[in-house]
């Protein structure tokens, strides 16, 4: 979670218009 984007927080990424990427990473972890 946030491994590829250490500068961007997981909460901020979820707010982005691309939640599919975050969901994919979260599901994998």
Tab-separated table of C-alpha atoms in Angstrom:
chain	number	residue	atom	x	y	z
A	1	UNK	CA	0.000	0.000	0.000
A	2	UNK	CA	1.796	3.167	-1.106
A	3	UNK	CA	4.969	1.212	-1.860
A	4	UNK	CA	5.227	2.579	-5.408
A	5	UNK	CA	4.122	6.055	-4.276
A	6	UNK	CA	5.890	6.752	-0.982
A	7	UNK	CA	5.307	10.484	-1.470
A	8	UNK	CA	1.570	9.995	-2.061
A	9	UNK	CA	-0.440	8.669	0.864
A	10	UNK	CA	-2.870	5.738	0.344
A	11	UNK	CA	-5.775	8.002	1.362
A	12	UNK	CA	-4.830	10.568	-1.266
A	13	UNK	CA	-4.515	7.890	-3.950
A	14	UNK	CA	-7.976	6.532	-3.120
A	15	UNK	CA	-9.344	10.050	-3.584
A	16	UNK	CA	-7.764	10.190	-7.058
A	17	UNK	CA	-9.881	9.376	-10.132
A	18	UNK	CA	-7.932	6.121	-10.537
A	19	UNK	CA	-9.074	3.936	-7.624
A	20	UNK	CA	-8.628	0.803	-9.754
A	21	UNK	CA	-4.848	0.946	-9.268
A	22	UNK	CA	-5.170	1.300	-5.509
A	23	UNK	CA	-7.761	-1.451	-5.290
A	24	UNK	CA	-5.502	-3.773	-7.273
A	25	UNK	CA	-2.530	-3.119	-4.962
A	26	UNK	CA	-4.656	-3.395	-1.825
A	27	UNK	CA	-6.177	-6.669	-2.994
A	28	UNK	CA	-2.730	-8.113	-3.792
A	29	UNK	CA	-1.431	-7.187	-0.327
